[in-house]
């Protein structure tokens, strides 16, 4: 693109931009002749995919802004009408990030102007409330304005269809084509009214539904410390806990209320280093049984347990550990149906399901796939996502997961036991499934492409002294999985291990998921098994980094 072309495109965008903030921002860039920044914003368009849209806020087609959202909403409306959903209801939810309320209102206006009915949730609420509302209200689609646990400068746009689960191919490509067909914002009718703002009835119905995950009469004694991570989870989670009869969670006051600046964390993600420090500080003061955290839109749930062997006395459980605990708890309740997980999650779930005689299925990464498993009873993903009530919310839900794990902690507490004790039981029964992740955040996306290319051109023959017995390029798909950009290695030797490498779908990261299974004869062997597992995972991480050129 020449400099003249770049300026022409920027000025055309400026002329249509409905937002005074981004208009001023773009006008300053044009006036300053900042071609490098303009080129970054106008080099293409933010791509709509199965994660919807997600990106940094700012002016231009490569950023999240009202112009981009209006085009996305117009494309979604056109797609729905082409599918025969004229006049259907679209429910819209939003979190407390910068511009979320504006993006929700624009979406409602576009849907109304296109001849659909729109209903907006009454205020910033957890994403699972929106996922519930779609099915509860009989909507043809839903939109959640959120960037989940991304940095403060980001926002996003997540699309669900009428079954209450997120879009999958080919719907994403068909919606993207309709977005591309929008020539001018002036062609998109946006009335100033005509949509409904919902009251608290939907939230009340969701909260009533949360009771379904608990066993009537079960113990409700576990004490918790809770952080909402500056997001929208606090009011809904504390209401759900009160309904259930659990002790009120002790709140991490500094992170309890919504704040789009996320002032106490570098990244508002419980998995990120330092994000749980304030929660652990509160736990040391209060002495609860467990610590619970939601991410900012409360669809994920993190759990921490007392651990005298680590500095500070508290340890975050891995998503795979919580996934196994919830599965074991559901098995103990007599749950039937299919237990499902993504391919990057621990294979321990398959062992638990097999031993319990329940169905088991692996899917591609993301709840858009897990939620579509026939007969689903429970689904989880290692990135702290758990679906414990698929009939209510066909997506991950950090509120109901928090309820279920607190019930489990209460049951164990009545027995004089802890979540850690149950994890030990599972390791003895099924082998210690040690997992870790090599996650590389990049500024330059070519680093990810180069690493994937290096692994495809020169696949490793061994990692950590274990032989690579199979190397699958998942872009070709498998008998049970559709194609995806990823690589999977199975390793054998003294132990069995598995490695999956894939680019993140929502962040500029290369993610490598590692697992090794160490047999355990009895509880006395657990300490040695954990040391062995950690040693092998560290060696796999080192060898894989070298093979990928990282």
Coordinates of C-alpha atoms in Angstrom, one line a residue:
X1 CA 0.0 0.0 0.0
X2 CA 1.5 3.4 -1.0
X3 CA 1.5 6.3 1.4
X4 CA -1.2 8.0 -0.6
X5 CA -3.3 4.9 -0.5
X6 CA -2.8 4.6 3.2
X7 CA -3.9 8.2 3.9
X8 CA -6.9 7.8 1.5
X9 CA -8.0 4.7 3.4
X10 CA -7.5 6.3 6.8
X11 CA -9.4 9.4 5.8
X12 CA -12.3 7.3 4.4
X13 CA -12.4 5.4 7.7
X14 CA -12.3 8.7 9.7
X15 CA -15.3 10.1 7.7
X16 CA -17.5 7.1 8.9
X17 CA -16.2 6.6 12.4
X18 CA -19.2 7.2 14.9
X19 CA -17.0 7.5 18.0
X20 CA -15.5 10.9 18.9
X21 CA -12.6 9.3 20.8
X22 CA -11.3 7.1 18.0
X23 CA -12.0 9.9 15.5
X24 CA -9.7 12.2 17.5
X25 CA -7.1 9.5 17.8
X26 CA -7.1 8.8 14.1
X27 CA -7.1 12.5 13.1
X28 CA -4.0 13.0 15.3
X29 CA -2.2 10.2 13.5
X30 CA -3.1 11.5 10.1
X31 CA -2.1 15.1 11.0
X32 CA 1.2 13.8 12.4
X33 CA 1.9 11.8 9.3
X34 CA 2.6 8.7 11.5
X35 CA 2.6 6.3 8.6
X36 CA 4.1 3.4 10.6
X37 CA 1.2 3.5 13.1
X38 CA -1.3 4.1 10.3
X39 CA 0.1 1.1 8.4
X40 CA -0.2 -1.1 11.5
X41 CA -3.9 -0.2 11.8
X42 CA -4.8 -0.3 8.1
X43 CA -2.7 -3.2 6.9
X44 CA -5.8 -5.4 6.9
X45 CA -8.8 -6.1 9.0
X46 CA -9.3 -7.8 12.3
X47 CA -10.3 -11.3 11.3
X48 CA -13.6 -12.8 12.5
X49 CA -13.1 -16.4 13.4
X50 CA -14.4 -19.1 15.8
X51 CA -13.3 -16.9 18.7
X52 CA -15.3 -14.0 17.1
X53 CA -13.2 -10.9 17.3
X54 CA -10.5 -9.9 19.8
X55 CA -7.9 -7.2 19.7
X56 CA -6.5 -4.0 21.0
X57 CA -8.8 -1.0 21.3
X58 CA -8.2 1.9 19.0
X59 CA -9.0 3.4 15.6
X60 CA -8.8 1.5 12.4
X61 CA -9.8 -1.8 10.9
X62 CA -7.0 -3.7 12.8
X63 CA -8.3 -2.6 16.2
X64 CA -11.4 -3.1 18.2
X65 CA -13.7 -0.1 17.9
X66 CA -17.3 0.9 17.2
X67 CA -16.9 0.8 13.5
X68 CA -15.5 -2.7 13.5
X69 CA -18.3 -3.8 15.9
X70 CA -21.0 -2.3 13.8
X71 CA -19.7 -4.1 10.7
X72 CA -19.5 -7.4 12.7
X73 CA -23.0 -7.0 14.0
X74 CA -24.3 -6.2 10.4
X75 CA -22.5 -9.3 9.1
X76 CA -24.1 -11.5 11.9
X77 CA -27.5 -10.0 11.2
X78 CA -27.2 -10.7 7.5
X79 CA -26.1 -14.3 8.3
X80 CA -29.0 -14.9 10.6
X81 CA -31.5 -13.6 8.0
X82 CA -30.0 -15.7 5.3
X83 CA -30.6 -18.7 7.6
X84 CA -34.3 -17.8 7.8
X85 CA -34.1 -16.2 11.3
X86 CA -35.8 -12.9 10.3
X87 CA -37.5 -11.5 13.4
X88 CA -35.6 -13.8 15.7
X89 CA -34.3 -12.7 19.1
X90 CA -30.6 -11.9 19.6
X91 CA -29.4 -11.6 23.3
X92 CA -26.5 -9.3 24.0
X93 CA -24.3 -9.4 27.1
X94 CA -21.2 -7.4 28.0
X95 CA -18.4 -7.2 30.6
X96 CA -17.0 -4.1 32.3
X97 CA -14.1 -3.4 30.0
X98 CA -13.5 -0.1 28.2
X99 CA -16.2 0.3 25.5
X100 CA -18.1 -2.9 26.3
X101 CA -21.4 -1.1 26.9
X102 CA -21.0 1.0 23.7
X103 CA -20.3 -2.2 21.7
X104 CA -23.3 -3.9 23.2
X105 CA -25.6 -0.9 22.4
X106 CA -24.3 -0.7 18.8
X107 CA -25.0 -4.4 18.4
X108 CA -28.6 -4.0 19.7
X109 CA -29.1 -1.0 17.3
X110 CA -27.8 -3.0 14.3
X111 CA -29.9 -6.1 15.1
X112 CA -33.0 -3.9 15.5
X113 CA -32.3 -2.0 12.2
X114 CA -32.0 -5.3 10.4
X115 CA -35.4 -6.6 11.5
X116 CA -34.3 -8.8 14.3
X117 CA -35.3 -8.5 17.9
X118 CA -32.6 -7.5 20.4
X119 CA -32.4 -7.8 24.1
X120 CA -29.5 -6.5 26.2
X121 CA -28.6 -7.9 29.7
X122 CA -29.2 -5.2 32.3
X123 CA -25.6 -4.5 33.3
X124 CA -22.1 -6.1 33.0
X125 CA -22.6 -9.7 33.9
X126 CA -20.6 -13.0 33.6
X127 CA -20.4 -14.6 30.2
X128 CA -22.2 -17.8 31.4
X129 CA -25.3 -15.7 32.2
X130 CA -25.4 -14.7 28.5
X131 CA -24.8 -18.3 27.4
X132 CA -27.7 -19.4 29.7
X133 CA -30.0 -16.6 28.5
X134 CA -29.8 -17.7 24.9
X135 CA -31.4 -21.1 25.6
X136 CA -33.6 -19.8 28.4
X137 CA -35.2 -17.1 26.1
X138 CA -35.2 -19.2 22.9
X139 CA -32.9 -16.8 21.1
X140 CA -31.5 -17.5 17.6
X141 CA -28.1 -16.1 18.6
X142 CA -26.2 -14.3 21.3
X143 CA -23.3 -11.9 21.5
X144 CA -21.0 -11.4 24.5
X145 CA -18.7 -8.3 24.4
X146 CA -15.7 -9.4 26.3
X147 CA -11.9 -10.0 26.0
X148 CA -12.0 -12.5 28.9
X149 CA -8.6 -12.5 30.5
X150 CA -6.7 -10.5 27.9
X151 CA -4.7 -7.3 28.8
X152 CA -6.7 -4.1 29.8
X153 CA -6.2 -2.5 26.4
X154 CA -8.1 -5.3 24.6
X155 CA -11.8 -6.1 24.0
X156 CA -13.6 -8.7 22.0
X157 CA -16.8 -10.0 20.5
X158 CA -17.9 -13.6 21.0
X159 CA -20.8 -15.0 19.0
X160 CA -23.2 -17.9 20.0
X161 CA -25.9 -19.5 18.0
X162 CA -29.3 -20.6 19.2
X163 CA -28.1 -23.8 20.8
X164 CA -26.2 -21.7 23.3
X165 CA -22.7 -22.7 22.2
X166 CA -20.1 -20.7 20.4
X167 CA -19.8 -20.7 16.6
X168 CA -17.7 -23.3 14.8
X169 CA -16.9 -23.7 11.1
X170 CA -18.5 -23.1 8.6
X171 CA -20.6 -20.5 10.5
X172 CA -17.5 -18.3 11.2
X173 CA -16.5 -18.1 7.6
X174 CA -20.1 -17.4 6.5
X175 CA -20.4 -14.6 9.0
X176 CA -17.0 -13.2 8.0
X177 CA -18.1 -13.2 4.4
X178 CA -21.2 -11.2 5.3
X179 CA -19.0 -8.7 7.3
X180 CA -16.7 -8.3 4.3
X181 CA -19.8 -7.5 2.2
X182 CA -20.6 -4.4 4.3
X183 CA -19.3 -1.6 2.1
X184 CA -20.1 1.5 4.2
X185 CA -21.4 2.1 7.7
X186 CA -23.9 4.5 6.1
X187 CA -25.6 1.4 4.7
X188 CA -26.2 -0.1 8.1
X189 CA -29.4 1.1 9.8
X190 CA -28.9 1.9 13.5
X191 CA -32.1 3.2 15.1
X192 CA -31.8 5.0 18.4
X193 CA -34.2 2.7 20.2
X194 CA -36.4 -0.4 19.6
X195 CA -34.5 -3.0 21.6
X196 CA -35.3 -4.4 25.0
X197 CA -33.1 -4.0 28.1
X198 CA -33.7 -7.0 30.2
X199 CA -34.5 -6.9 33.9
X200 CA -33.1 -9.2 36.6
X201 CA -35.4 -12.1 35.7
X202 CA -32.8 -13.8 33.5
X203 CA -30.2 -13.5 36.2
X204 CA -32.6 -14.8 38.8
X205 CA -33.4 -17.8 36.5
X206 CA -29.7 -18.5 36.1
X207 CA -29.1 -18.3 39.8
X208 CA -32.0 -20.7 40.4
X209 CA -30.4 -23.1 37.9
X210 CA -27.0 -23.1 39.7
X211 CA -28.6 -25.1 42.4
X212 CA -28.9 -28.0 40.0
X213 CA -25.1 -28.7 40.2
X214 CA -25.3 -29.5 43.9
X215 CA -26.6 -32.6 45.7
X216 CA -29.6 -31.8 47.9
X217 CA -28.5 -32.0 51.6
X218 CA -24.7 -32.2 50.7
X219 CA -22.2 -30.6 53.2
X220 CA -21.8 -26.9 52.7
X221 CA -19.1 -26.1 55.2
X222 CA -15.9 -25.2 53.2
X223 CA -14.6 -21.7 53.7
X224 CA -13.3 -19.8 50.8
X225 CA -11.4 -16.7 49.8
X226 CA -12.6 -15.3 46.5
X227 CA -11.2 -12.8 44.0
X228 CA -13.1 -11.5 41.0
X229 CA -9.9 -10.3 39.4
X230 CA -11.4 -6.8 38.8
X231 CA -14.1 -8.4 36.7
X232 CA -17.9 -9.0 36.9
X233 CA -18.1 -12.2 38.9
X234 CA -18.4 -11.0 42.5
X235 CA -22.1 -10.2 42.8
X236 CA -23.3 -13.3 40.9
X237 CA -20.9 -15.7 42.7
X238 CA -21.7 -14.4 46.2
X239 CA -25.4 -14.6 45.4
X240 CA -25.0 -18.2 44.2
X241 CA -23.0 -19.1 47.4
X242 CA -25.7 -17.5 49.6
X243 CA -28.5 -19.5 47.8
X244 CA -26.5 -22.7 48.3
X245 CA -25.9 -22.1 52.0
X246 CA -22.1 -22.0 51.8
X247 CA -20.2 -19.6 54.2
X248 CA -19.9 -16.2 52.6
X249 CA -16.6 -16.0 50.7
X250 CA -14.0 -13.7 52.1
X251 CA -13.4 -11.2 49.3
X252 CA -10.1 -9.9 48.0
X253 CA -11.2 -6.3 48.5
X254 CA -8.6 -4.8 46.1
X255 CA -9.9 -6.9 43.2
X256 CA -13.6 -7.3 44.1
X257 CA -15.2 -4.6 42.0
X258 CA -15.1 -4.2 38.2
X259 CA -12.2 -2.0 37.0
X260 CA -11.3 -2.0 33.3
X261 CA -7.7 -0.8 34.2
X262 CA -7.0 -4.0 36.2
X263 CA -4.7 -2.0 38.4
X264 CA -3.3 -4.8 40.6
X265 CA -2.3 -7.3 37.9
X266 CA -0.1 -7.2 34.8
X267 CA -2.5 -9.7 33.1
X268 CA -6.0 -10.3 34.6
X269 CA -5.6 -14.1 34.3
X270 CA -5.3 -16.3 37.4
X271 CA -2.7 -18.4 35.5
X272 CA -0.3 -15.5 35.1
X273 CA 2.6 -15.1 37.5
X274 CA 1.6 -12.7 40.4
X275 CA -2.1 -12.5 39.5
X276 CA -3.0 -14.5 42.7
X277 CA -0.6 -12.8 45.1
X278 CA -3.3 -10.7 46.8
X279 CA -5.6 -13.7 47.1
X280 CA -2.9 -15.7 48.7
X281 CA -2.2 -12.8 51.1
X282 CA -5.9 -12.7 52.1
X283 CA -5.8 -16.5 52.5
X284 CA -2.8 -16.3 54.9
X285 CA -4.8 -13.8 57.0
X286 CA -8.2 -15.7 56.9
X287 CA -7.1 -19.4 56.8
X288 CA -9.8 -20.7 54.4
X289 CA -10.1 -24.3 53.1
X290 CA -9.6 -23.2 49.5
X291 CA -9.1 -20.0 47.4
X292 CA -11.3 -19.4 44.3
X293 CA -10.7 -17.0 41.5
X294 CA -12.7 -16.1 38.4
X295 CA -11.2 -14.4 35.4
X296 CA -12.8 -11.0 34.5
X297 CA -15.8 -12.3 32.6
X298 CA -16.2 -15.2 35.2
X299 CA -16.4 -18.1 32.7
X300 CA -13.1 -19.6 34.1
X301 CA -12.5 -20.8 37.7
X302 CA -9.1 -21.1 39.4
X303 CA -8.6 -23.0 42.6
X304 CA -5.8 -22.9 45.1
X305 CA -5.1 -25.1 48.1
X306 CA -2.9 -24.9 51.3
X307 CA 0.5 -26.4 50.7
X308 CA 3.2 -26.0 53.4
X309 CA 5.9 -27.1 50.9
X310 CA 5.7 -24.0 48.8
X311 CA 6.6 -20.4 49.6
X312 CA 3.7 -18.5 51.0
X313 CA 1.8 -21.7 51.9
X314 CA -0.7 -21.7 49.0
X315 CA -0.5 -23.5 45.6
X316 CA -2.6 -22.9 42.5
X317 CA -4.0 -26.2 41.2
X318 CA -3.5 -26.7 37.5
X319 CA -6.6 -26.7 35.4
X320 CA -6.0 -30.4 34.7
X321 CA -6.0 -31.1 38.5
X322 CA -9.3 -29.3 39.0
X323 CA -10.7 -31.0 35.9
X324 CA -9.9 -34.4 37.4
X325 CA -11.3 -33.5 40.8
X326 CA -14.6 -32.3 39.4
X327 CA -14.8 -35.5 37.3
X328 CA -14.2 -37.7 40.3
X329 CA -16.8 -35.7 42.3
X330 CA -19.4 -36.2 39.5
X331 CA -18.6 -39.9 39.3
X332 CA -19.1 -40.1 43.1
X333 CA -22.6 -38.5 42.6
X334 CA -23.5 -41.2 40.0
X335 CA -23.3 -38.9 37.0
X336 CA -23.9 -40.6 33.6
X337 CA -23.4 -39.4 30.1
X338 CA -20.2 -38.4 28.3
X339 CA -17.2 -36.7 29.9
X340 CA -15.3 -34.6 27.3
X341 CA -12.2 -32.6 27.1
X342 CA -10.0 -30.9 24.5
X343 CA -6.9 -32.7 23.2
X344 CA -4.6 -30.4 25.1
X345 CA -6.0 -31.4 28.5
X346 CA -4.8 -34.3 30.6
X347 CA -5.5 -37.9 29.6
X348 CA -6.4 -38.6 33.2
X349 CA -10.0 -37.7 32.5
X350 CA -10.2 -40.7 30.1
X351 CA -8.8 -43.0 32.8
X352 CA -11.4 -41.7 35.3
X353 CA -14.2 -42.1 32.8
X354 CA -13.1 -45.6 31.8
X355 CA -13.0 -46.8 35.4
X356 CA -16.4 -45.3 36.1
X357 CA -18.0 -46.8 32.9
X358 CA -19.1 -43.4 31.5
X359 CA -18.5 -42.2 28.0
X360 CA -15.4 -40.2 27.0
X361 CA -14.6 -38.0 24.1
X362 CA -11.7 -35.7 23.0
X363 CA -12.3 -32.6 20.9
X364 CA -10.3 -29.8 19.4
X365 CA -9.3 -26.9 21.7
X366 CA -12.2 -24.7 22.9
X367 CA -15.6 -25.0 24.4
X368 CA -17.1 -24.4 21.0
X369 CA -16.2 -28.0 20.3
X370 CA -16.6 -29.5 23.8
X371 CA -20.1 -28.1 24.1
X372 CA -21.2 -29.9 20.9
X373 CA -20.4 -33.4 22.2
X374 CA -23.5 -35.6 22.0
X375 CA -24.7 -36.6 25.4
X376 CA -22.3 -34.3 27.2
X377 CA -22.5 -34.5 31.0
X378 CA -19.2 -32.8 31.9
X379 CA -16.5 -31.0 29.9
X380 CA -13.3 -29.3 30.8
X381 CA -10.3 -27.6 29.4
X382 CA -6.9 -27.2 31.1
X383 CA -7.1 -23.4 30.7
X384 CA -9.4 -23.3 33.8
X385 CA -12.7 -23.9 31.9
X386 CA -15.3 -26.3 33.2
X387 CA -18.8 -27.1 32.0
X388 CA -20.6 -28.8 34.9
X389 CA -24.2 -28.2 33.9
X390 CA -24.4 -28.5 30.1
X391 CA -28.2 -28.4 30.1
X392 CA -28.1 -25.0 31.7
X393 CA -25.0 -23.4 30.2
X394 CA -23.4 -25.0 27.1
X395 CA -20.1 -23.3 27.7
X396 CA -17.5 -23.0 30.4
X397 CA -19.0 -21.5 33.6
X398 CA -16.8 -20.2 36.4
X399 CA -19.7 -19.7 38.8
X400 CA -21.2 -23.2 38.8
X401 CA -17.6 -24.7 38.7
X402 CA -16.9 -22.7 41.9
X403 CA -20.0 -24.1 43.5
X404 CA -19.2 -27.7 42.6
X405 CA -15.6 -27.5 43.8
X406 CA -16.7 -25.9 47.1
X407 CA -19.2 -28.7 47.6
X408 CA -16.4 -31.2 47.0
X409 CA -14.1 -29.5 49.4
X410 CA -17.0 -29.6 51.9
X411 CA -17.6 -33.3 51.4
X412 CA -13.9 -34.0 51.9
X413 CA -13.7 -31.7 55.0
X414 CA -16.5 -33.7 56.7
X415 CA -14.3 -36.8 56.1
X416 CA -11.2 -35.0 57.5
X417 CA -9.7 -34.9 54.0
X418 CA -8.7 -32.3 51.4
X419 CA -8.6 -31.8 47.7
X420 CA -4.9 -32.7 47.8
X421 CA -5.8 -36.0 49.4
X422 CA -8.2 -36.8 46.6
X423 CA -5.6 -35.9 44.0
X424 CA -3.2 -38.4 45.7
X425 CA -5.9 -41.1 45.5
X426 CA -6.4 -40.4 41.8
X427 CA -2.6 -40.7 41.2
X428 CA -2.4 -44.0 42.9
X429 CA -5.4 -45.3 41.1
X430 CA -4.5 -44.1 37.6
X431 CA -0.9 -43.1 37.6
X432 CA 0.5 -39.6 38.3
X433 CA -0.4 -37.5 35.2
X434 CA 2.1 -34.7 35.5
X435 CA 1.3 -31.7 33.1
X436 CA 3.1 -28.5 32.3
X437 CA 3.0 -25.9 29.6
X438 CA 5.6 -24.0 27.5
X439 CA 3.9 -20.7 26.6
X440 CA 5.7 -18.1 24.5
X441 CA 4.2 -14.6 24.2
X442 CA 5.5 -12.8 21.1
X443 CA 5.3 -9.3 19.7
X444 CA 6.1 -10.6 16.2
X445 CA 3.7 -13.3 15.0
X446 CA 6.3 -14.6 12.6
X447 CA 8.1 -16.2 15.6
X448 CA 5.1 -18.5 16.0
X449 CA 4.9 -19.3 12.3
X450 CA 8.7 -20.0 12.1
X451 CA 8.5 -22.3 15.2
X452 CA 5.7 -24.3 13.7
X453 CA 7.5 -24.5 10.3
X454 CA 10.7 -25.7 12.1
X455 CA 8.9 -28.5 13.8
X456 CA 7.1 -29.6 10.6
X457 CA 10.3 -29.6 8.6
X458 CA 12.5 -31.3 11.2
X459 CA 10.2 -33.2 13.6
X460 CA 12.0 -34.2 16.8
X461 CA 12.9 -37.9 17.1
X462 CA 13.2 -37.8 20.9
X463 CA 12.5 -35.5 23.7
X464 CA 13.9 -35.9 27.3
X465 CA 15.3 -39.2 26.2
X466 CA 11.9 -40.6 25.3
X467 CA 11.4 -41.7 21.7
X468 CA 8.8 -40.0 19.6
X469 CA 6.7 -42.9 18.4
X470 CA 4.1 -40.9 16.5
X471 CA 4.1 -37.3 15.1
X472 CA 0.8 -36.0 13.8
X473 CA 0.3 -32.8 11.8
X474 CA -3.3 -31.9 12.9
X475 CA -3.8 -29.6 9.9
X476 CA -4.7 -32.8 8.1
X477 CA -7.3 -33.8 10.7
X478 CA -7.7 -37.3 12.2
X479 CA -10.4 -40.0 12.2
X480 CA -12.1 -38.2 15.1
X481 CA -10.9 -34.6 14.8
X482 CA -11.4 -31.9 12.1
X483 CA -8.3 -30.1 10.8
X484 CA -6.6 -27.6 13.1
X485 CA -3.2 -25.8 13.2
X486 CA -1.3 -28.1 15.6
X487 CA 1.2 -30.8 16.1
X488 CA 0.9 -33.9 18.4
X489 CA 3.7 -36.2 19.5
X490 CA 3.4 -39.4 21.5
X491 CA 6.5 -40.5 23.3
X492 CA 7.5 -43.8 24.9
X493 CA 10.5 -45.1 26.8
X494 CA 10.9 -45.4 30.6
X495 CA 7.6 -43.5 30.7
X496 CA 4.8 -42.5 28.3
X497 CA 4.4 -38.8 27.4
X498 CA 2.5 -36.5 25.1
X499 CA 3.2 -33.1 23.6
X500 CA 0.9 -30.8 21.6
X501 CA 2.0 -27.6 20.0
X502 CA -0.4 -25.0 18.7
X503 CA -0.8 -21.2 18.2
X504 CA -3.2 -19.6 20.6
X505 CA -6.6 -18.7 19.1
X506 CA -7.0 -15.6 21.3
X507 CA -3.6 -14.3 22.2
X508 CA -0.2 -13.8 20.5
X509 CA 1.2 -16.9 22.0
X510 CA 2.7 -20.3 21.0
X511 CA 1.4 -22.9 23.4
X512 CA 3.0 -26.3 24.0
X513 CA 1.1 -28.7 26.3
X514 CA 3.2 -31.4 28.0
X515 CA 2.1 -34.5 29.9
X516 CA 4.0 -37.5 31.3
X517 CA 2.5 -40.4 33.1
X518 CA 4.5 -41.9 36.0
X519 CA 3.1 -45.2 37.6
X520 CA 2.6 -45.1 41.3
X521 CA 2.4 -48.3 43.4
X522 CA 1.0 -46.7 46.5
X523 CA 0.9 -43.4 48.4
X524 CA 4.5 -43.8 49.6
X525 CA 5.7 -43.4 46.1
X526 CA 4.0 -40.1 45.3
X527 CA 6.8 -37.8 46.3
X528 CA 9.3 -39.6 44.1
X529 CA 6.8 -39.8 41.2
X530 CA 6.2 -36.1 41.4
X531 CA 10.0 -35.4 41.3
X532 CA 10.4 -37.7 38.4
X533 CA 7.5 -36.1 36.5
X534 CA 8.8 -32.6 37.1
X535 CA 12.3 -33.6 35.9
X536 CA 11.0 -35.2 32.7
X537 CA 8.7 -32.3 31.9
X538 CA 11.6 -29.8 32.4
X539 CA 13.7 -31.8 30.0
X540 CA 10.8 -32.1 27.4
X541 CA 10.4 -28.3 27.7
X542 CA 14.1 -27.7 27.1
X543 CA 14.4 -30.1 24.2
X544 CA 11.2 -28.9 22.5
X545 CA 12.3 -25.2 22.8
X546 CA 15.5 -26.2 21.0
X547 CA 13.7 -28.1 18.3
X548 CA 11.3 -25.2 17.7
X549 CA 14.1 -22.6 17.6
X550 CA 12.7 -20.7 20.6

